[in-house]
Short mmCIF file of C-alpha atoms (C1' of nucleotides) in Angstrom, two decimals:
data_model
loop_
_atom_site.label_atom_id
_atom_site.label_comp_id
_atom_site.label_asym_id
_atom_site.label_seq_id
_atom_site.Cartn_x
_atom_site.Cartn_y
_atom_site.Cartn_z
CA MET L 1 6.90 21.47 1.93
CA VAL L 2 7.40 19.82 -1.24
CA LYS L 3 8.07 20.98 -4.53
CA VAL L 4 5.38 21.47 -7.25
CA ASN L 5 7.72 22.03 -9.50
CA LEU L 6 10.04 18.95 -10.93
CA THR L 7 12.74 18.54 -13.00
CA LYS L 8 12.66 16.20 -16.11
CA ARG L 9 14.80 14.25 -13.55
CA GLN L 10 12.20 14.10 -10.69
CA LYS L 11 9.53 13.69 -12.60
CA GLU L 12 11.08 11.05 -14.05
CA ILE L 13 11.78 9.80 -10.55
CA ILE L 14 8.58 9.53 -9.68
CA ASP L 15 7.02 8.89 -12.96
CA THR L 16 8.98 5.59 -11.86
CA ALA L 17 8.40 5.92 -8.78
CA LEU L 18 4.53 5.57 -9.55
CA ASN L 19 4.75 2.07 -11.60
CA LEU L 20 7.35 0.17 -9.26
CA THR L 21 4.39 1.15 -5.91
CA ALA L 22 1.79 0.11 -9.00
CA LYS L 23 3.50 -3.51 -9.60
CA GLY L 24 4.30 -4.22 -6.42
CA GLY L 25 3.31 -2.16 -3.10
CA ILE L 26 5.85 0.11 -1.19
CA GLN L 27 7.27 -3.14 -0.42
CA ASN L 28 8.66 -2.72 -3.98
CA LEU L 29 8.92 1.27 -3.60
CA THR L 30 13.36 0.57 -3.07
CA ILE L 31 15.83 3.16 -3.56
CA ARG L 32 17.77 0.20 -5.20
CA ASN L 33 14.56 -0.54 -7.33
CA LEU L 34 14.73 3.01 -8.48
CA ALA L 35 17.82 3.64 -9.44
CA GLU L 36 18.38 0.50 -11.14
CA ASN L 37 15.10 1.13 -13.61
CA LEU L 38 17.07 4.87 -14.40
CA GLY L 39 19.88 3.06 -14.72
CA ILE L 40 21.42 5.21 -13.32
CA THR L 41 23.53 4.72 -9.07
CA GLU L 42 21.03 5.40 -5.99
CA PRO L 43 23.47 8.03 -4.27
CA ALA L 44 22.21 9.63 -7.94
CA ILE L 45 18.90 9.58 -6.82
CA TYR L 46 20.07 11.62 -3.61
CA ARG L 47 21.10 15.00 -6.48
CA HIS L 48 17.06 14.81 -6.91
CA PHE L 49 15.56 14.49 -3.90
CA LYS L 50 17.11 15.17 -0.31
CA ASN L 51 15.44 11.69 0.48
CA LYS L 52 13.20 8.69 0.03
CA SER L 53 9.97 10.23 1.95
CA GLU L 54 10.46 14.04 -0.24
CA ILE L 55 9.91 10.88 -3.55
CA VAL L 56 6.67 9.91 -1.69
CA LYS L 57 5.06 12.43 -0.33
CA THR L 58 5.21 14.07 -4.45
CA MET L 59 4.03 11.05 -6.12
CA ILE L 60 0.97 11.92 -3.69
CA LYS L 61 0.56 15.04 -4.85
CA ASN L 62 1.09 14.54 -8.21
CA PHE L 63 -1.39 11.08 -8.34
CA GLU L 64 -3.18 15.04 -8.63
CA VAL L 65 -2.05 15.98 -11.71
CA ALA L 66 -0.88 13.32 -12.88
CA GLY L 67 -2.74 14.06 -16.16
CA ASN L 68 -2.79 17.16 -16.52
CA GLN L 69 -5.98 17.57 -15.26
CA LYS L 70 -7.25 20.13 -12.00
CA ILE L 71 -9.62 19.90 -10.25
CA ALA L 72 -13.30 21.50 -10.59
CA SER L 73 -12.45 24.86 -8.16
CA VAL L 74 -14.82 25.24 -6.00
CA SER L 75 -17.89 24.07 -8.39
CA ASN L 76 -21.06 25.01 -8.26
CA GLU L 77 -22.75 23.44 -11.14
CA GLY L 78 -24.73 21.29 -9.66
CA ILE L 79 -25.17 17.99 -11.49
CA THR L 80 -22.66 18.48 -14.14
CA GLY L 81 -20.24 19.41 -11.91
CA VAL L 82 -20.76 15.64 -10.88
CA GLU L 83 -20.87 14.02 -13.08
CA LYS L 84 -17.02 15.97 -15.01
CA PHE L 85 -15.79 15.32 -11.66
CA VAL L 86 -16.58 11.55 -11.48
CA LYS L 87 -15.70 11.16 -15.27
CA SER L 88 -12.29 13.17 -15.21
CA ARG L 89 -11.31 10.79 -12.29
CA PHE L 90 -11.44 7.81 -14.97
CA SER L 91 -9.51 9.50 -17.28
CA LEU L 92 -7.28 10.87 -15.22
CA VAL L 93 -6.15 6.80 -14.48
CA ALA L 94 -6.72 6.34 -17.74
CA ALA L 95 -4.48 8.09 -18.71
CA ASN L 96 -1.83 6.80 -16.95
CA PRO L 97 -3.43 3.07 -15.74
CA PRO L 98 -0.40 2.35 -12.79
CA LEU L 99 -2.60 4.64 -10.76
CA ALA L 100 -5.12 2.90 -10.20
CA LYS L 101 -3.53 0.56 -8.25
CA VAL L 102 -2.41 3.81 -5.98
CA LEU L 103 -4.79 6.38 -6.17
CA PHE L 104 -7.53 4.48 -3.50
CA SER L 105 -5.34 2.91 -1.68
CA GLU L 106 -4.82 4.32 1.55
CA GLU L 107 -3.63 1.74 3.61
CA LEU L 108 -0.41 1.25 1.09
CA PHE L 109 0.48 4.80 2.82
CA MET L 110 -0.17 3.72 6.34
CA ASP L 111 3.64 2.80 7.50
CA GLU L 112 4.37 6.52 7.18
CA PRO L 113 1.81 9.38 9.30
CA GLU L 114 2.84 11.87 7.12
CA TYR L 115 1.51 10.26 4.65
CA SER L 116 -1.80 8.72 4.89
CA GLU L 117 -2.10 13.01 6.39
CA LEU L 118 -2.00 14.14 2.95
CA LEU L 119 -3.96 11.78 1.65
CA ILE L 120 -6.45 11.47 3.14
CA SER L 121 -6.64 15.68 3.12
CA MET L 122 -7.02 15.13 -1.04
CA MET L 123 -9.83 12.84 -0.48
CA HIS L 124 -11.41 14.98 1.91
CA LYS L 125 -11.30 18.01 -1.03
CA HIS L 126 -12.95 15.41 -2.94
CA LYS L 127 -15.43 15.68 -0.45
CA ASN L 128 -16.14 19.04 0.04
CA SER L 129 -15.97 19.40 -3.23
CA LEU L 130 -18.64 16.89 -4.52
CA LYS L 131 -20.07 18.18 -1.47
CA VAL L 132 -21.12 21.35 -2.79
CA MET L 133 -22.23 20.58 -6.24
CA LEU L 134 -24.52 17.76 -4.90
CA LEU L 135 -26.37 19.95 -2.25
CA LYS L 136 -27.45 22.39 -5.42
CA ALA L 137 -28.45 19.29 -7.82
CA GLN L 138 -30.16 18.18 -4.78
CA GLU L 139 -31.71 21.77 -4.76
CA ASP L 140 -31.74 22.06 -9.02
CA GLY L 141 -34.15 19.08 -7.98
CA ASP L 142 -32.03 16.41 -10.45
CA ILE L 143 -30.49 14.39 -7.68
CA ARG L 144 -33.00 12.94 -5.11
CA ASN L 145 -33.98 14.82 -2.15
CA ASP L 146 -34.06 11.51 0.68
CA ILE L 147 -30.45 10.80 1.20
CA GLU L 148 -28.28 13.37 3.14
CA PHE L 149 -24.60 14.21 1.76
CA ASP L 150 -22.35 11.44 3.45
CA MET L 151 -24.38 9.42 1.78
CA LEU L 152 -25.12 10.15 -1.77
CA PHE L 153 -20.74 10.72 -1.80
CA ARG L 154 -20.52 6.00 -0.82
CA LEU L 155 -23.17 5.95 -3.42
CA ILE L 156 -21.35 7.54 -6.21
CA MET L 157 -18.13 7.84 -5.42
CA GLY L 158 -17.82 3.79 -3.61
CA PRO L 159 -18.62 2.50 -7.20
CA VAL L 160 -16.65 4.96 -8.91
CA ARG L 161 -13.94 3.57 -6.94
CA LEU L 162 -14.16 0.32 -6.33
CA LEU L 163 -14.41 0.10 -11.51
CA ILE L 164 -11.24 1.67 -10.89
CA LYS L 165 -10.08 -0.98 -8.90
CA GLN L 166 -11.93 -3.67 -10.59
CA TRP L 167 -9.67 -2.24 -13.89
CA GLY L 168 -6.15 -2.24 -12.66
CA LEU L 169 -6.78 -5.16 -10.93
CA SER L 170 -8.03 -7.08 -14.13
CA ASN L 171 -4.35 -5.21 -15.56
CA ALA L 172 -6.95 -2.65 -17.82
CA ALA L 173 -8.83 -6.04 -19.72
CA PHE L 174 -11.48 -3.53 -19.58
CA ASN L 175 -12.54 -0.16 -21.38
CA LEU L 176 -11.65 2.40 -18.42
CA ILE L 177 -13.49 5.25 -20.05
CA GLU L 178 -16.61 3.01 -21.97
CA LYS L 179 -17.05 1.21 -18.17
CA GLY L 180 -17.34 4.77 -17.11
CA ASP L 181 -20.10 6.21 -18.78
CA LEU L 182 -21.71 2.98 -18.01
CA LEU L 183 -21.10 3.32 -14.91
CA TRP L 184 -22.54 7.45 -14.45
CA GLU L 185 -25.55 6.73 -16.53
CA SER L 186 -26.27 4.16 -13.69
CA LEU L 187 -26.56 6.15 -11.33
CA LYS L 188 -28.39 8.47 -12.73
CA LYS L 189 -30.74 7.12 -13.46
CA THR L 190 -31.24 5.62 -9.04
CA LEU L 191 -30.49 8.75 -8.16
CA LYS L 192 -32.63 10.61 -9.49
CA SER L 193 -35.09 12.41 -7.24
CA MET F 1 -2.00 -25.69 1.73
CA VAL F 2 -2.83 -23.37 4.00
CA LYS F 3 -3.88 -25.20 7.48
CA VAL F 4 -7.43 -24.66 8.63
CA ASN F 5 -7.43 -25.92 11.89
CA LEU F 6 -4.48 -24.23 14.33
CA THR F 7 -3.35 -24.29 17.12
CA LYS F 8 -4.59 -21.65 20.55
CA ARG F 9 -0.75 -20.43 19.71
CA GLN F 10 -1.02 -20.27 15.73
CA LYS F 11 -3.96 -18.73 16.13
CA GLU F 12 -2.25 -15.13 18.61
CA ILE F 13 -0.13 -15.03 15.68
CA ILE F 14 -2.80 -14.82 12.74
CA ASP F 15 -4.70 -12.45 15.36
CA THR F 16 -1.29 -10.52 16.07
CA ALA F 17 -0.32 -10.14 13.03
CA LEU F 18 -3.06 -8.68 11.63
CA ASN F 19 -3.30 -6.68 14.57
CA LEU F 20 -0.17 -5.50 13.11
CA THR F 21 -1.33 -4.82 9.48
CA ALA F 22 -3.56 -3.01 10.17
CA LYS F 23 -1.72 -0.37 12.58
CA GLY F 24 0.99 0.30 10.56
CA GLY F 25 0.83 -1.94 7.31
CA ILE F 26 2.47 -4.24 5.55
CA GLN F 27 5.67 -3.04 6.55
CA ASN F 28 4.54 -3.62 10.36
CA LEU F 29 4.12 -6.91 10.49
CA THR F 30 7.80 -8.10 10.45
CA ILE F 31 8.87 -11.55 12.50
CA ARG F 32 10.67 -9.48 14.70
CA ASN F 33 7.44 -6.79 15.52
CA LEU F 34 5.23 -10.46 16.33
CA ALA F 35 8.11 -11.67 17.97
CA GLU F 36 7.62 -8.50 20.66
CA ASN F 37 3.85 -8.39 20.89
CA LEU F 38 3.78 -11.86 21.64
CA GLY F 39 6.77 -12.14 23.95
CA ILE F 40 8.23 -14.30 23.02
CA THR F 41 12.00 -14.64 20.38
CA GLU F 42 11.83 -15.11 16.25
CA PRO F 43 12.89 -18.17 16.47
CA ALA F 44 9.71 -19.76 18.29
CA ILE F 45 7.27 -18.68 15.86
CA TYR F 46 8.79 -21.08 12.81
CA ARG F 47 8.32 -23.45 15.83
CA HIS F 48 4.47 -22.63 14.69
CA PHE F 49 4.91 -21.90 11.29
CA LYS F 50 7.05 -23.20 8.47
CA ASN F 51 7.00 -19.29 7.12
CA LYS F 52 6.40 -16.43 7.21
CA SER F 53 4.29 -15.91 3.62
CA GLU F 54 2.62 -19.28 5.19
CA ILE F 55 1.60 -16.94 8.40
CA VAL F 56 0.18 -13.92 5.78
CA LYS F 57 -1.83 -16.47 4.13
CA THR F 58 -3.40 -18.27 7.25
CA MET F 59 -4.26 -14.98 8.07
CA ILE F 60 -6.18 -13.64 4.50
CA LYS F 61 -8.02 -17.58 4.26
CA ASN F 62 -9.52 -16.24 7.98
CA PHE F 63 -10.65 -12.89 6.84
CA GLU F 64 -13.70 -14.60 6.19
CA VAL F 65 -13.45 -16.56 9.56
CA ALA F 66 -12.11 -13.83 11.65
CA GLY F 67 -15.72 -13.03 13.32
CA ASN F 68 -17.07 -17.04 13.24
CA GLN F 69 -18.78 -16.21 9.97
CA LYS F 70 -20.27 -18.35 7.77
CA ILE F 71 -20.31 -17.22 4.87
CA ALA F 72 -23.95 -17.87 3.25
CA SER F 73 -23.60 -21.03 0.84
CA VAL F 74 -24.99 -20.37 -2.54
CA SER F 75 -28.41 -19.58 -0.85
CA ASN F 76 -31.57 -17.98 -3.70
CA GLU F 77 -33.08 -16.12 -0.99
CA GLY F 78 -33.14 -13.73 -3.70
CA ILE F 79 -33.08 -10.13 -2.04
CA THR F 80 -33.16 -11.09 2.12
CA GLY F 81 -30.14 -13.19 1.14
CA VAL F 82 -29.02 -9.75 -0.34
CA GLU F 83 -29.00 -8.45 2.72
CA LYS F 84 -28.18 -10.11 4.64
CA PHE F 85 -24.16 -10.88 3.36
CA VAL F 86 -24.17 -6.88 3.15
CA LYS F 87 -25.09 -6.87 6.65
CA SER F 88 -22.45 -10.05 8.04
CA ARG F 89 -20.10 -7.73 5.96
CA PHE F 90 -20.40 -5.11 8.94
CA SER F 91 -21.22 -6.93 11.48
CA LEU F 92 -17.36 -9.09 10.68
CA VAL F 93 -15.43 -5.78 10.94
CA ALA F 94 -17.23 -4.39 13.91
CA ALA F 95 -16.64 -7.32 15.61
CA ASN F 96 -13.31 -7.36 14.50
CA PRO F 97 -11.99 -3.88 14.36
CA PRO F 98 -8.48 -4.22 12.80
CA LEU F 99 -10.23 -6.10 9.57
CA ALA F 100 -10.96 -2.75 7.89
CA LYS F 101 -7.81 -1.73 7.75
CA VAL F 102 -7.45 -5.07 5.24
CA LEU F 103 -10.29 -6.83 4.32
CA PHE F 104 -10.85 -4.48 0.97
CA SER F 105 -6.97 -3.69 0.18
CA GLU F 106 -6.43 -5.60 -2.17
CA GLU F 107 -2.54 -3.68 -2.26
CA LEU F 108 -1.84 -3.97 0.80
CA PHE F 109 -1.08 -7.52 -0.15
CA MET F 110 0.67 -6.48 -3.88
CA ASP F 111 4.17 -7.36 -3.93
CA GLU F 112 3.40 -12.23 -3.99
CA PRO F 113 1.42 -12.51 -5.95
CA GLU F 114 0.17 -15.68 -3.72
CA TYR F 115 -1.52 -13.01 -1.91
CA SER F 116 -3.38 -11.42 -3.88
CA GLU F 117 -4.34 -14.15 -5.94
CA LEU F 118 -5.55 -15.46 -2.78
CA LEU F 119 -7.70 -12.66 -1.76
CA ILE F 120 -8.90 -12.12 -5.18
CA SER F 121 -10.28 -15.70 -5.15
CA MET F 122 -12.07 -14.40 -2.25
CA MET F 123 -12.90 -10.93 -3.52
CA HIS F 124 -15.58 -13.72 -6.94
CA LYS F 125 -16.34 -16.35 -4.45
CA HIS F 126 -18.71 -13.79 -2.83
CA LYS F 127 -19.04 -11.89 -6.31
CA ASN F 128 -20.29 -15.32 -6.86
CA SER F 129 -23.01 -15.85 -3.86
CA LEU F 130 -24.85 -11.91 -4.37
CA LYS F 131 -25.47 -13.04 -8.22
CA VAL F 132 -27.33 -16.13 -7.39
CA MET F 133 -28.92 -13.98 -4.75
CA LEU F 134 -29.45 -10.48 -7.38
CA LEU F 135 -30.95 -12.20 -10.35
CA LYS F 136 -33.25 -13.57 -8.18
CA ALA F 137 -33.89 -10.26 -6.42
CA GLN F 138 -34.15 -9.06 -9.43
CA GLU F 139 -37.17 -12.06 -10.55
CA ASP F 140 -39.08 -11.21 -7.31
CA GLY F 141 -39.49 -7.67 -8.46
CA ASP F 142 -37.46 -6.25 -5.54
CA ILE F 143 -34.24 -4.77 -7.64
CA ARG F 144 -34.69 -2.85 -10.58
CA ASN F 145 -34.51 -4.54 -14.10
CA ASP F 146 -32.45 -1.86 -16.40
CA ILE F 147 -28.89 -2.94 -14.35
CA GLU F 148 -27.11 -5.35 -15.68
CA PHE F 149 -25.73 -8.16 -12.75
CA ASP F 150 -21.72 -6.45 -12.89
CA MET F 151 -22.67 -2.73 -12.13
CA LEU F 152 -25.50 -3.74 -9.96
CA PHE F 153 -22.57 -5.16 -8.11
CA ARG F 154 -20.38 -2.98 -8.11
CA LEU F 155 -23.40 0.11 -6.82
CA ILE F 156 -23.64 -2.17 -3.40
CA MET F 157 -20.64 -3.63 -2.46
CA GLY F 158 -18.38 -0.45 -3.26
CA PRO F 159 -20.39 2.16 -1.25
CA VAL F 160 -20.34 -0.84 1.20
CA ARG F 161 -16.44 -0.81 1.26
CA LEU F 162 -16.01 2.81 1.14
CA LEU F 163 -18.32 3.02 4.88
CA ILE F 164 -16.35 0.95 5.90
CA LYS F 165 -13.03 1.98 4.69
CA GLN F 166 -13.76 4.93 6.07
CA TRP F 167 -15.09 4.20 9.46
CA GLY F 168 -11.05 1.99 8.99
CA LEU F 169 -9.36 5.43 9.06
CA SER F 170 -11.69 6.63 11.65
CA ASN F 171 -10.84 4.82 14.28
CA ALA F 172 -14.16 3.41 14.09
CA ALA F 173 -14.67 7.15 15.38
CA PHE F 174 -18.95 6.29 14.61
CA ASN F 175 -21.15 2.97 14.55
CA LEU F 176 -20.32 1.32 12.32
CA ILE F 177 -23.54 -1.01 12.20
CA GLU F 178 -26.18 2.30 12.70
CA LYS F 179 -24.84 2.94 9.72
CA GLY F 180 -24.45 0.17 7.99
CA ASP F 181 -28.48 0.01 8.22
CA LEU F 182 -28.35 3.06 7.66
CA LEU F 183 -26.10 2.36 4.19
CA TRP F 184 -28.73 -1.00 3.50
CA GLU F 185 -31.87 1.12 3.19
CA SER F 186 -30.25 3.36 1.17
CA LEU F 187 -29.44 1.13 -0.77
CA LYS F 188 -32.80 -0.74 -1.08
CA LYS F 189 -34.81 2.87 -2.20
CA THR F 190 -32.26 3.29 -5.33
CA LEU F 191 -32.74 -0.23 -6.07
CA LYS F 192 -36.04 -1.16 -5.80
CA SER F 193 -37.67 -1.49 -8.99
"C1'" DT C 1 39.32 35.34 -25.65
"C1'" DT C 2 40.91 32.01 -23.00
"C1'" DA C 3 42.15 30.79 -17.36
"C1'" DT C 4 38.62 30.24 -13.48
"C1'" DA C 5 35.97 29.51 -10.23
"C1'" DG C 6 31.18 26.96 -9.34
"C1'" DT C 7 27.30 23.80 -10.44
"C1'" DT C 8 25.25 19.35 -12.42
"C1'" DA C 9 24.76 14.81 -12.13
"C1'" DG C 10 26.82 11.20 -11.71
"C1'" DT C 11 30.02 7.68 -10.12
"C1'" DT C 12 32.70 3.84 -6.47
"C1'" DA C 13 32.87 2.01 -1.68
"C1'" DA C 14 30.75 1.97 2.60
"C1'" DC C 15 28.74 2.44 6.54
"C1'" DG C 16 24.63 1.29 10.99
"C1'" DG C 17 20.79 -0.87 10.51
"C1'" DT C 18 16.96 -4.98 9.33
"C1'" DA C 19 15.24 -7.73 7.27
"C1'" DA C 20 13.62 -13.35 6.99
"C1'" DC C 21 15.16 -16.98 8.67
"C1'" DT C 22 18.74 -20.85 11.40
"C1'" DA C 23 22.20 -23.59 13.90
"C1'" DA C 24 22.52 -25.86 18.36
"C1'" DC C 25 21.17 -25.62 22.74
"C1'" DT C 26 18.12 -25.70 26.79
"C1'" DT C 27 14.12 -26.61 28.86
"C1'" DG C 28 9.46 -28.35 31.28
"C1'" DA C 29 5.39 -31.02 30.82
"C1'" DG C 30 2.65 -35.96 31.09
"C1'" DC I 1 12.95 -40.78 28.22
"C1'" DT I 2 10.90 -38.30 25.13
"C1'" DC I 3 9.49 -34.32 22.51
"C1'" DA I 4 7.08 -29.53 21.95
"C1'" DA I 5 8.29 -24.87 22.72
"C1'" DG I 6 11.01 -22.40 24.08
"C1'" DT I 7 16.37 -19.77 24.70
"C1'" DT I 8 21.36 -17.74 21.89
"C1'" DA I 9 23.56 -16.62 17.94
"C1'" DG I 10 24.86 -16.56 14.17
"C1'" DT I 11 24.07 -16.10 8.94
"C1'" DT I 12 22.39 -13.94 4.30
"C1'" DA I 13 20.54 -10.23 1.62
"C1'" DC I 14 18.73 -5.19 1.82
"C1'" DC I 15 17.38 -1.09 3.75
"C1'" DG I 16 18.63 4.28 2.74
"C1'" DT I 17 21.91 7.36 3.41
"C1'" DT I 18 26.86 9.31 3.71
"C1'" DA I 19 31.70 10.83 2.12
"C1'" DA I 20 35.24 11.70 -1.18
"C1'" DC I 21 35.20 11.54 -5.88
"C1'" DT I 22 35.35 13.12 -11.04
"C1'" DA I 23 33.56 13.85 -16.09
"C1'" DA I 24 31.15 17.48 -18.43
"C1'" DC I 25 29.19 22.02 -18.33
"C1'" DT I 26 29.04 27.55 -17.30
"C1'" DA I 27 28.73 31.58 -16.02
"C1'" DT I 28 32.67 35.35 -15.05
"C1'" DA I 29 36.78 38.77 -15.22
"C1'" DA I 30 41.13 40.19 -16.90
#
DNA sequence: TTATAGTTAGTTAACGGTAACTAACTTGAG
DNA sequence: CTCAAGTTAGTTACCGTTAACTAACTATAA
């Protein structure tokens, strides 16, 4: 199990780790680079984390929390819940830009099965909470009924992920929140029943 | 510039490179692993490529060609062109499954700016050829007019990319072509004017 | 109040392993 | 005989990690 309550130093370390990963991939996330960027020596890192794996896993777990985001817990709010969820993705990333380059990058962590599993389980958690809301939205008549959930999920999260990726690749060259709102408007238009 | 005409051995090398990258990320793409999988020694690799960078760049350039795919050249076919393009993405990947784990994974190659630039330029090429077709499709009245191109691009390619990613993460657990056809049907439904 | 013991967070030096790459030699086919 | 394609044996640089030690702070018992 990975710690949830982090010391100030631990937070600094995983924050630096996220920045290094965002800048140059996991290849760039080395203990040496970490220490250098923190202004301490490599062994000092091990006073705060057992090993590199714990650092990476803690970093991944904190993707969620990075922007002090609380994931709507089993909300059954229908389409407003979907909207909240989608928009929370944008504000999460906007508040912590390096996230744009790693949040939806499952491939970055595929060298260690432990990492991929963590990410995939997070993806499934999201999918499940969206499922409840989307089915409710279909019931409410807010979302068309002629497309099944799995496909609906792709139609929504695909563009969301792509927009965030484009924002990351462009180095935050546009206003993500604005474009995100616009995307949501387009999604509502195309998916309403 | 990277070579286009490859010897049999060079093709073997980049094919192996793709498989290694698909299996464990760029961390897994090492000269040692390459040589081992090819049944030769490491220095022998350098008889066929100047250095590792050339191998990776050649591999990326060949993403397009992997399935003997010819990218529709400045087609102005409207919606049928869009359909052809989208479906060609699925058949490209289905014909060469490891592609699913690297084709849309710009982050995998962000350690070397040269690599990212290559990938981004490919993405732009796609976007531009889609632009011609989509504008024509809007003119023809096949696609709704109340969404501008950039957003339309996201609404289409987002789900396409996500489906391919899911197929890769699931280790080809479902029929990509069938699900791809279904996705296209859903896209047509939601985007028709 | 102050000596003792323990903790925290850092240091320097070194370990074994692996990365990409190279020089120099060998082999086999045309 | 030549030369493309392989080999063996090395290089330098970096990886994660550990050992041994220390300065500075904190808690406790006499």
